[in-house]
XYZ file of C-alpha atoms in Angstrom:
703
model
C 88.124 70.314 83.914
C 87.424 69.449 80.418
C 89.016 66.595 78.766
C 91.013 68.824 76.266
C 92.357 70.859 79.100
C 93.266 67.955 81.061
C 95.023 66.332 78.028
C 96.851 69.586 77.495
C 98.152 69.703 80.915
C 99.212 66.007 80.714
C 101.295 67.005 77.541
C 103.025 69.924 79.525
C 103.978 67.592 82.294
C 105.146 64.804 79.827
C 107.285 67.652 78.119
C 108.872 68.853 81.221
C 109.595 65.169 82.061
C 111.360 64.541 78.723
C 113.425 67.617 79.207
C 114.686 66.423 82.631
C 115.412 63.011 81.361
C 117.426 64.395 78.454
C 119.710 66.574 80.363
C 120.891 63.627 82.848
C 121.440 61.517 79.846
C 123.506 64.253 78.061
C 125.638 64.653 81.170
C 126.371 61.118 81.335
C 127.465 61.041 77.843
C 129.716 64.059 78.257
C 131.053 63.729 81.743
C 134.785 63.021 82.006
C 134.224 60.991 85.274
C 130.611 60.016 85.610
C 131.303 58.714 89.213
C 132.702 61.977 90.322
C 131.012 62.633 93.682
C 129.260 65.801 94.876
C 129.678 65.193 98.533
C 131.614 68.468 99.202
C 128.731 70.534 97.720
C 126.079 68.731 99.796
C 128.048 69.403 102.886
C 127.816 73.198 102.246
C 124.093 72.932 102.395
C 124.419 71.542 105.846
C 126.500 74.570 106.882
C 123.747 76.784 105.432
C 121.238 75.342 107.541
C 123.285 75.995 110.517
C 123.703 79.546 109.462
C 120.044 80.085 109.532
C 120.002 79.260 113.266
C 123.262 81.156 114.296
C 123.808 83.860 111.627
C 121.580 87.030 111.282
C 120.887 86.766 107.519
C 120.117 83.673 105.567
C 121.486 82.927 102.234
C 119.179 80.014 101.265
C 116.209 78.136 102.511
C 116.862 74.319 101.884
C 114.021 73.048 103.855
C 111.222 74.548 101.976
C 112.980 75.035 98.547
C 114.448 71.571 98.430
C 117.485 72.845 97.188
C 120.839 74.738 97.982
C 120.096 77.359 95.632
C 120.683 80.799 97.115
C 117.880 83.078 97.821
C 119.557 85.664 95.611
C 119.034 83.278 92.661
C 115.427 82.295 93.532
C 112.850 83.869 91.363
C 110.314 83.984 94.157
C 109.707 86.039 97.173
C 111.003 84.028 100.099
C 111.723 85.470 103.658
C 113.887 83.630 106.199
C 113.530 84.775 109.742
C 116.718 83.371 111.237
C 117.306 82.072 114.801
C 119.320 85.000 115.675
C 116.653 87.355 114.455
C 114.138 85.506 116.523
C 116.428 85.949 119.605
C 117.134 89.493 119.076
C 113.477 90.493 118.651
C 112.589 88.347 121.793
C 109.784 86.897 120.005
C 107.791 84.576 122.165
C 105.453 83.142 119.353
C 105.490 82.383 115.702
C 102.984 85.160 115.090
C 105.359 87.721 116.831
C 108.367 86.410 114.925
C 106.419 87.037 111.506
C 105.227 90.575 112.558
C 107.326 92.715 110.471
C 107.866 90.288 107.515
C 106.950 91.985 104.167
C 103.547 91.038 103.031
C 102.536 89.187 106.230
C 99.818 90.315 108.632
C 100.053 88.313 111.908
C 97.714 88.125 114.972
C 94.715 89.913 113.135
C 92.290 87.948 115.379
C 94.052 88.886 118.501
C 95.495 86.761 121.303
C 93.222 83.719 120.941
C 95.728 80.998 121.591
C 96.987 79.861 118.095
C 98.975 81.386 115.295
C 97.005 83.570 113.008
C 98.614 85.105 109.852
C 97.799 86.317 106.413
C 99.907 86.603 103.580
C 99.499 88.939 100.669
C 96.138 89.609 101.962
C 94.954 85.890 102.118
C 94.361 83.688 105.038
C 97.266 81.263 105.385
C 96.988 80.184 109.073
C 96.450 76.466 108.185
C 99.370 76.418 106.046
C 102.125 75.788 108.594
C 104.760 73.294 107.684
C 107.379 71.919 109.986
C 110.682 70.717 108.258
C 109.066 71.060 104.845
C 105.935 68.773 105.460
C 102.393 69.742 106.388
C 101.418 68.696 109.724
C 97.725 69.383 109.773
C 95.300 69.997 106.818
C 92.197 70.675 108.712
C 90.981 74.284 108.645
C 89.823 73.792 112.251
C 93.426 74.850 113.304
C 94.147 75.014 117.007
C 97.913 74.918 116.497
C 100.591 77.131 117.890
C 104.131 75.669 117.523
C 106.398 76.375 120.176
C 108.993 78.927 118.889
C 111.780 77.732 121.226
C 111.916 74.494 119.286
C 112.382 76.409 115.982
C 115.880 77.258 114.536
C 114.326 79.411 111.570
C 111.173 80.376 109.880
C 110.815 80.367 106.225
C 108.085 82.184 104.453
C 107.184 81.609 100.855
C 104.907 84.157 99.458
C 102.482 83.376 96.397
C 101.243 80.119 95.228
C 103.174 77.020 96.491
C 101.187 74.052 95.209
C 103.779 73.194 92.694
C 106.079 72.261 95.594
C 103.469 71.258 98.226
C 100.296 70.325 96.593
C 97.047 71.432 98.234
C 97.686 75.089 99.176
C 95.878 78.355 99.120
C 97.586 81.113 97.001
C 98.696 83.418 99.532
C 101.615 81.481 100.701
C 102.973 79.253 103.489
C 105.131 79.217 106.632
C 107.879 76.409 107.182
C 109.342 76.032 110.510
C 112.771 74.269 110.717
C 113.318 72.553 113.920
C 116.420 72.673 116.057
C 118.845 69.668 115.225
C 122.021 68.500 116.751
C 125.117 70.599 116.287
C 128.783 69.676 116.015
C 129.680 71.148 119.458
C 128.746 70.062 122.944
C 126.857 72.750 124.758
C 124.246 73.394 127.595
C 122.093 76.445 127.687
C 119.325 77.163 130.169
C 117.197 80.375 130.618
C 114.714 81.831 132.984
C 112.384 84.819 132.214
C 109.868 86.749 134.201
C 107.716 89.543 132.896
C 104.458 91.478 132.915
C 101.271 89.677 133.667
C 103.118 86.971 135.677
C 104.868 85.751 132.474
C 107.286 83.118 133.479
C 109.434 80.918 131.182
C 112.081 78.148 131.518
C 114.159 76.773 128.893
C 116.734 74.131 128.327
C 118.889 73.368 125.376
C 121.481 70.476 125.634
C 123.586 69.356 122.650
C 125.962 66.452 122.988
C 128.531 65.751 120.311
C 130.910 63.085 121.422
C 132.936 63.205 118.362
C 132.869 66.851 117.709
C 130.634 66.434 114.708
C 127.095 66.457 114.171
C 127.072 62.921 113.176
C 126.329 60.903 116.227
C 125.202 63.993 118.112
C 121.859 64.392 120.329
C 119.855 67.491 121.344
C 117.225 67.944 123.691
C 115.135 71.173 123.894
C 112.597 71.905 126.447
C 110.376 74.980 127.268
C 107.838 75.519 130.066
C 105.799 78.760 130.034
C 102.942 80.304 132.090
C 101.375 83.735 131.435
C 98.304 85.701 132.243
C 96.864 88.270 130.036
C 95.691 91.925 130.087
C 92.238 90.710 129.798
C 90.738 89.260 132.999
C 90.582 85.484 133.350
C 92.653 84.928 130.305
C 95.969 82.768 130.338
C 98.203 80.692 128.518
C 100.289 77.611 129.724
C 102.454 75.464 127.408
C 105.091 72.800 127.959
C 107.218 71.472 125.072
C 109.982 68.973 124.795
C 111.752 67.526 121.710
C 114.629 65.249 121.259
C 116.680 64.721 118.078
C 119.552 62.383 117.185
C 121.803 62.187 114.031
C 123.044 58.762 113.324
C 126.605 58.243 112.581
C 126.219 55.935 109.451
C 128.875 56.557 106.600
C 129.719 59.021 103.848
C 126.924 58.079 101.540
C 123.991 58.058 104.196
C 122.594 60.498 106.757
C 119.605 59.792 109.097
C 118.105 62.261 111.526
C 115.169 61.674 113.808
C 113.256 63.969 116.001
C 110.330 63.381 118.434
C 108.393 65.991 120.295
C 105.478 66.745 122.568
C 103.694 69.714 123.322
C 100.684 70.437 125.793
C 98.928 73.801 125.869
C 96.101 75.052 128.176
C 94.610 78.374 127.541
C 91.638 80.542 127.690
C 91.082 82.742 124.740
C 91.073 86.500 124.557
C 87.964 86.675 122.374
C 87.554 90.403 122.453
C 84.892 92.866 123.511
C 81.751 94.349 121.697
C 82.776 97.678 119.884
C 82.614 100.835 122.145
C 82.254 98.811 125.237
C 85.985 99.647 126.230
C 84.900 103.312 126.830
C 82.804 102.177 129.849
C 84.200 98.854 130.775
C 87.812 99.182 129.951
C 89.992 96.785 127.838
C 90.182 94.048 130.413
C 86.655 92.849 130.545
C 85.951 89.272 129.849
C 82.747 88.232 128.249
C 83.175 84.429 128.372
C 83.294 82.152 131.329
C 86.382 81.638 133.760
C 88.137 78.140 134.128
C 86.764 76.790 130.815
C 90.095 76.426 128.931
C 91.241 74.633 125.722
C 93.486 71.843 126.176
C 95.740 70.828 123.338
C 98.161 67.927 122.961
C 100.493 67.340 119.931
C 102.837 64.352 119.521
C 105.200 64.295 116.509
C 107.741 61.978 115.211
C 109.919 62.637 112.151
C 112.824 61.363 110.230
C 115.187 62.756 107.395
C 117.105 60.403 105.359
C 119.642 61.353 102.627
C 121.560 58.873 100.379
C 124.344 60.066 98.114
C 124.794 57.906 94.893
C 128.180 57.600 93.377
C 127.323 59.223 90.160
C 126.149 62.709 91.703
C 122.507 61.944 92.327
C 121.044 62.613 95.726
C 117.961 61.037 97.322
C 116.114 62.500 100.245
C 113.185 61.260 102.241
C 111.321 63.313 104.845
C 108.531 61.681 107.066
C 106.366 63.138 109.796
C 103.467 61.455 111.803
C 101.545 64.103 113.857
C 98.911 63.331 116.377
C 97.034 66.145 117.710
C 93.963 66.440 120.226
C 92.207 69.329 121.437
C 89.098 69.635 123.810
C 87.104 72.501 125.215
C 83.778 73.677 126.693
C 84.570 77.369 126.369
C 81.977 80.043 126.598
C 81.918 82.639 123.849
C 79.797 85.735 122.921
C 77.018 84.884 120.479
C 76.332 87.529 117.781
C 76.229 91.190 118.340
C 75.789 92.473 122.066
C 72.759 94.494 123.175
C 74.239 97.010 125.744
C 74.920 96.050 128.426
C 74.106 92.319 127.691
C 75.975 89.818 125.528
C 74.423 86.734 124.556
C 76.638 83.645 125.112
C 77.122 80.038 124.025
C 78.977 76.911 125.234
C 81.192 75.667 122.257
C 81.697 72.036 123.160
C 84.526 70.596 121.005
C 86.479 67.470 120.819
C 89.041 67.092 117.996
C 91.320 64.166 117.315
C 93.756 64.392 114.282
C 96.265 61.923 112.872
C 98.471 63.270 109.982
C 101.207 61.177 107.917
C 103.244 63.112 105.442
C 106.088 61.870 103.303
C 108.128 63.400 100.736
C 110.637 61.489 98.475
C 112.782 63.187 95.938
C 115.921 62.953 93.675
C 118.195 65.868 92.804
C 121.270 66.444 90.808
C 123.196 69.267 89.418
C 124.869 69.188 86.019
C 127.731 71.367 84.374
C 127.775 71.658 80.645
C 130.138 74.615 80.509
C 128.075 77.478 79.502
C 124.796 75.668 80.793
C 124.308 74.553 84.312
C 121.196 72.467 85.101
C 119.560 71.421 88.185
C 116.771 69.020 88.609
C 114.464 68.020 91.578
C 111.730 65.253 90.998
C 110.027 63.495 93.566
C 106.744 62.117 94.924
C 105.098 63.296 98.145
C 101.962 62.008 100.026
C 99.742 63.169 102.724
C 96.991 61.284 104.610
C 94.856 62.745 107.369
C 92.023 61.565 109.561
C 90.350 64.361 111.573
C 87.545 63.345 113.915
C 85.680 66.547 115.059
C 82.694 66.471 117.596
C 80.897 69.798 118.408
C 77.712 70.844 120.171
C 76.887 74.557 120.726
C 74.619 75.271 123.732
C 72.782 78.561 124.410
C 73.359 79.820 128.019
C 72.460 82.742 129.908
C 73.711 86.288 128.850
C 76.242 88.270 130.784
C 75.381 91.595 132.165
C 78.540 93.786 131.953
C 77.112 96.170 134.579
C 77.016 93.505 137.258
C 79.568 90.973 135.711
C 78.300 88.036 137.644
C 79.705 84.815 136.063
C 78.298 81.370 136.182
C 76.035 79.180 134.038
C 72.486 79.406 135.229
C 70.429 78.243 132.232
C 71.263 76.024 129.236
C 69.622 75.066 126.103
C 71.292 72.198 124.473
C 72.131 72.283 120.988
C 72.265 69.643 118.259
C 75.550 67.647 118.119
C 77.447 66.900 115.277
C 80.459 64.618 114.611
C 82.224 64.436 111.344
C 85.240 62.338 110.515
C 87.131 63.923 107.381
C 89.547 61.703 105.504
C 92.016 63.732 103.281
C 94.443 62.217 100.996
C 96.875 63.751 98.579
C 99.537 62.335 96.152
C 101.707 64.620 94.083
C 104.333 63.954 91.373
C 106.455 67.076 90.972
C 109.448 68.118 88.831
C 111.518 71.216 89.019
C 114.043 72.292 86.377
C 116.507 75.053 86.908
C 118.599 76.145 83.955
C 121.596 78.546 84.196
C 122.884 79.974 81.137
C 126.288 81.857 80.966
C 125.924 82.358 84.797
C 123.507 85.176 83.960
C 120.295 83.858 82.665
C 118.228 81.608 85.104
C 115.268 79.731 83.769
C 112.892 77.887 86.073
C 110.202 75.347 84.955
C 108.217 73.471 87.527
C 105.150 71.133 87.256
C 103.201 69.039 89.530
C 100.255 66.685 89.032
C 98.216 65.877 92.221
C 95.574 63.242 93.086
C 93.414 64.360 95.878
C 90.665 62.593 97.640
C 88.288 63.999 100.390
C 85.673 61.997 102.290
C 83.483 63.226 105.092
C 81.533 60.658 107.263
C 78.659 62.114 109.414
C 78.668 59.865 112.410
C 75.575 61.517 113.957
C 73.363 61.855 110.977
C 73.584 62.744 107.201
C 74.704 61.293 104.180
C 78.628 60.678 103.515
C 80.230 62.921 101.107
C 83.242 62.116 98.810
C 85.164 64.192 96.183
C 88.245 63.366 94.139
C 90.090 65.790 92.130
C 93.132 65.821 89.897
C 94.883 68.942 89.237
C 97.989 70.345 87.362
C 99.966 73.340 88.726
C 103.116 74.971 87.484
C 105.584 77.699 87.987
C 107.545 79.362 85.180
C 110.104 82.075 85.983
C 112.979 83.973 84.281
C 115.694 85.786 86.130
C 118.692 87.739 84.852
C 121.822 88.005 87.028
C 123.149 91.563 86.302
C 126.030 91.082 88.569
C 126.747 89.790 92.150
C 124.477 92.469 93.433
C 121.261 92.599 91.484
C 119.126 90.004 89.796
C 115.654 91.080 88.349
C 113.078 88.311 87.742
C 109.557 87.504 86.591
C 107.361 84.469 87.429
C 103.882 83.037 87.081
C 102.486 80.356 89.454
C 99.167 78.467 89.963
C 97.647 76.617 93.028
C 94.764 74.559 94.036
C 93.164 73.613 97.437
C 90.428 70.734 97.759
C 87.504 71.750 99.886
C 86.435 70.022 103.083
C 83.471 72.296 103.392
C 80.000 71.221 102.608
C 77.541 72.924 100.261
C 73.827 72.389 99.536
C 72.618 68.919 99.944
C 75.570 68.047 101.910
C 77.944 67.785 98.793
C 81.660 68.809 99.072
C 82.511 71.943 97.312
C 84.858 72.026 94.293
C 88.552 72.920 94.929
C 89.611 76.609 95.359
C 92.256 77.646 92.763
C 94.618 80.596 92.657
C 97.286 82.266 90.149
C 99.888 84.894 90.560
C 102.110 86.897 88.418
C 105.156 88.368 90.109
C 108.094 90.626 88.982
C 111.021 91.822 91.320
C 114.661 92.432 91.963
C 116.822 90.353 94.330
C 119.865 92.218 95.804
C 122.675 91.387 98.032
C 125.861 92.976 99.457
C 128.404 93.125 102.257
C 129.933 89.797 101.173
C 126.346 88.413 101.170
C 125.597 89.628 104.689
C 123.018 91.787 103.160
C 120.026 90.086 101.575
C 116.831 91.672 100.232
C 114.260 92.026 97.410
C 111.584 94.228 95.957
C 108.555 92.801 94.105
C 105.209 93.549 92.681
C 102.492 90.950 92.331
C 98.987 90.318 91.141
C 97.275 87.445 92.984
C 93.790 85.944 92.291
C 92.121 83.550 94.481
C 89.112 81.651 92.814
C 86.149 79.710 94.282
C 86.576 81.262 97.613
C 84.620 79.343 100.352
C 82.726 80.935 103.226
C 80.363 79.461 105.884
C 76.827 80.907 105.518
C 75.205 80.956 108.997
C 71.746 81.813 107.448
C 71.695 79.066 104.733
C 73.559 76.688 107.275
C 76.164 75.371 104.869
C 79.108 76.634 103.078
C 79.048 78.652 99.698
C 81.800 79.556 97.119
C 81.523 83.373 96.958
C 83.473 83.814 93.858
C 86.870 85.616 93.621
C 89.387 87.818 95.508
C 92.208 89.768 94.016
C 95.127 91.423 95.831
C 97.766 93.588 94.000
C 100.771 94.898 95.891
C 104.328 95.844 96.326
C 106.868 94.601 98.857
C 110.272 95.538 99.885
C 112.488 93.670 102.357
C 116.135 93.749 103.414
C 118.192 92.162 106.287
C 121.792 92.845 106.839
C 124.593 92.417 109.213
C 126.309 95.809 108.327
C 128.992 95.164 110.683
C 130.159 92.563 113.178
C 128.371 94.869 115.730
C 125.193 96.292 113.724
C 122.353 94.292 112.537
C 119.432 95.839 110.699
C 116.188 94.550 109.008
C 113.528 96.501 107.246
C 110.308 95.838 105.382
C 107.470 97.822 103.597
C 104.317 96.467 102.182
C 101.711 98.250 100.181
C 98.502 96.677 99.089
C 96.228 99.321 97.377
C 94.074 96.595 95.908
C 92.593 93.670 97.930
C 88.992 93.139 97.049
C 86.267 90.711 96.264
C 86.004 90.801 92.620
C 83.224 88.114 92.139
C 80.544 86.952 94.648
C 77.241 85.412 94.725
C 76.291 88.336 97.156
C 76.494 91.174 94.801
C 76.766 93.708 97.689
C 80.256 92.259 98.677
C 81.577 92.856 95.244
C 84.214 95.729 95.561
C 84.544 95.353 99.133
C 88.003 95.265 100.562
C 89.136 92.066 102.163
C 88.960 92.092 106.057
C 91.826 93.242 108.224
C 94.243 93.770 105.118
C 96.137 96.977 105.764
C 97.141 99.167 102.703
C 100.599 99.908 104.176
C 102.802 98.238 106.772
C 106.176 99.051 107.781
C 108.744 97.397 109.995
C 112.258 98.443 111.163
C 114.506 96.590 113.469
C 118.046 97.190 114.664
C 120.586 95.826 117.116
C 123.825 97.215 117.972
C 126.621 95.298 119.999
C 129.155 97.765 121.862
C 131.974 95.176 121.311
C 133.127 93.674 117.969
C 133.082 90.091 119.638
C 129.474 90.913 120.905
C 130.464 90.463 124.409
C 129.332 93.214 127.019
C 126.407 95.510 126.307
C 123.914 95.556 123.475
C 120.878 97.470 122.605
C 118.044 97.109 120.084
C 114.790 98.961 118.877
C 111.848 97.878 116.743
C 109.167 99.945 115.129
C 106.041 98.611 113.430
C 103.590 100.672 111.636
C 100.131 99.485 110.166
C 97.830 101.571 108.292
C 93.967 101.587 108.835
C 91.900 98.572 108.093
C 88.183 97.453 108.025
C 86.385 94.439 108.945
C 82.779 93.738 107.577
C 80.595 90.749 107.797
C 76.979 91.462 106.751
C 75.651 94.425 108.836
C 78.646 94.321 111.210
C 81.345 96.737 110.283
C 84.580 97.791 112.373
C 87.093 100.415 111.256
C 90.552 99.876 112.771
C 92.669 103.084 112.898
C 96.278 103.135 111.978
C 98.929 102.436 114.673
C 102.691 102.702 115.269
C 104.225 100.496 118.077
C 107.715 100.757 119.431
C 109.716 98.160 121.315
C 113.195 98.356 122.965
C 115.514 95.845 124.517
C 119.026 96.107 126.089
C 121.379 93.303 127.469
C 124.662 92.341 128.643
C 126.509 89.265 127.339
C 129.255 87.432 129.235
C 131.041 84.174 128.376
C 128.953 81.959 130.587
C 125.779 84.074 131.009
C 123.670 86.835 129.661
C 120.893 89.039 130.694
C 118.293 90.992 128.609
C 115.436 93.320 129.385
C 112.778 93.887 126.595
C 109.946 96.392 126.634
C 107.132 95.936 124.101
C 104.802 98.722 123.245
C 107.131 101.123 124.846
C 104.590 104.168 124.881
C 101.552 101.885 125.833
C 99.810 102.550 122.621
C 96.046 101.654 122.778
C 94.918 100.210 119.433
C 92.542 97.785 117.918
C 94.671 94.686 116.691
C 91.667 92.961 114.917
C 88.382 91.454 115.214
C 86.606 88.274 115.342
C 86.017 86.668 111.918
C 82.245 87.715 112.077
C 83.423 91.258 112.838
C 81.175 91.243 115.908
C 83.900 91.674 118.628
C 87.145 93.771 118.472
C 90.494 92.634 120.099
C 93.143 95.279 121.487
C 96.764 94.990 121.031
C 98.995 94.048 123.974
C 99.664 97.013 126.274
C 103.162 97.892 127.506
C 104.906 94.699 128.695
C 108.448 93.975 130.154
C 110.267 90.796 130.084
C 113.643 89.968 131.982
C 115.574 86.976 130.739
C 118.654 85.534 132.252
C 120.501 82.745 130.439
C 123.397 80.437 131.355
C 125.918 78.804 129.035
C 128.214 75.904 129.715
């Protein structure tokens, strides 16, 4: 960044800061009662957060937007998958819950044990947040959050650096955790399904005073499931306890602690065309060599209401994660009927501390209403990663005899990566005549990355400063339609090493978006349509030939999205989505043959349609639902490896009976047992099949 450009961005930040200071000063001078509290308005925010857990449609996303602003008046594409939607779709993972969200492609690498998703054609798997905070920055993500502990999922599409700092431009996924409610209740569930799937859940909420203040909640989930692929399984145990302190009218404090243990063997796929001879269930790794992952998390949320209308909020999360494996994987392209294999010895220990502190206030000047959010957030992470790749004997698919008979030890590596980011941000929202809504946001980040090579090699350090921004304009035509336009930028410091062991420069991104928000049925219907042009620059990829990472240049995606979710009546819920990405290509690259190629695994078209009908207005008795998902043809290419993935449509159905103290539900996914290729490995050497027809029977008990 040149000095002039840096100074120009500093002046922009200073200008926005002066504007934000001037409005509060004017408000104090004109307000008839400067001490007038805004506590009733803040309480409405609390109700909205509960709506996202219990209602079908969401009207706001306070956790990820740091505001009570409605989605209808937010000039950005944001999708909220509410708790009721998760329940009705019988989603058993975050990836499943995201399947059907406009602009999102989930599970593109198959059932490999953690959440994979792309947003607007860009990999975003490492951009999972919990309660508005980043819990892991490392790109070696082995994380899969337990969906039973989630009350809703918020998907922000497009650059998010202005609100969250380091981020790739595709977008992010924020998970809001289940917190204490105002009513004492006890819920338990048991499930059994195909491939010996077994689940047990407990959700206990104790509210001694009939209020969420002073209430406690305990959530627990145990699951065990085999897989259509031989020797593959997934086991998980999760428990979380949260408590809302009963303080006073001006202070709120909530704490949560959770623990998750997972043990699983990846479904890594099979070589292309092998399924014709060996079927879809063949396993090319080595049995009984699982991943073992443990995640401990402690978080707090504090709010203080000042007497003059200002509100201060602080969110804090400490996350400790560890993962270990000595799994066996396919190495490169297979030579029929042999597949070369390697042991991937990994030991990874992470510690992440994230904190967000911000002030917010709303002002009413008559024709002009002004909202301000300004704050400082920090994130520090230590990631200790040991790896050694050993070559072992090949597997003969004709005889299929497992066992390690020969081993050639590889060279071990152990790197400790320290990442730190401090961001000062400011968001201004100006509403004029209840029609025009102007958004101006800016953020200055100071980021530092240090990599220590404990088993040889010089340490590498890189410090970066970056200014990112977001500007938007929306016009509220009436209570039903509001067109908007926005522009946003992003940056992401690199932790990958280039030539001579130096850290690569940050990736950057930008996006232009225009769309229309719409709502109806007393706000029980929420939706949007949007077009966008997104550019990702300084794209980083590992080059196996060179032995280090390179920044290949630039990728661009252009697309259209449409999405709607509606509780049409008390008995009928519907949601639908459509994504069209005609342009998703590499536009600049050091490898000239890659220029013009389509980004791997990005479909041109995707459609999702879900409906649920309750036969009684009080939702007691019988109910039934159906889900259809279509994805157009895709391609995956890496060097000489090329895979063409055909289009496919998958249908799911479910039916259940709801009584006052119990319920039962039967869901069948992939009803017609459609055989399709779900994705490939990142190197496009192996293909992964979508899940065949599976059934799950769930019984729940309520007290």
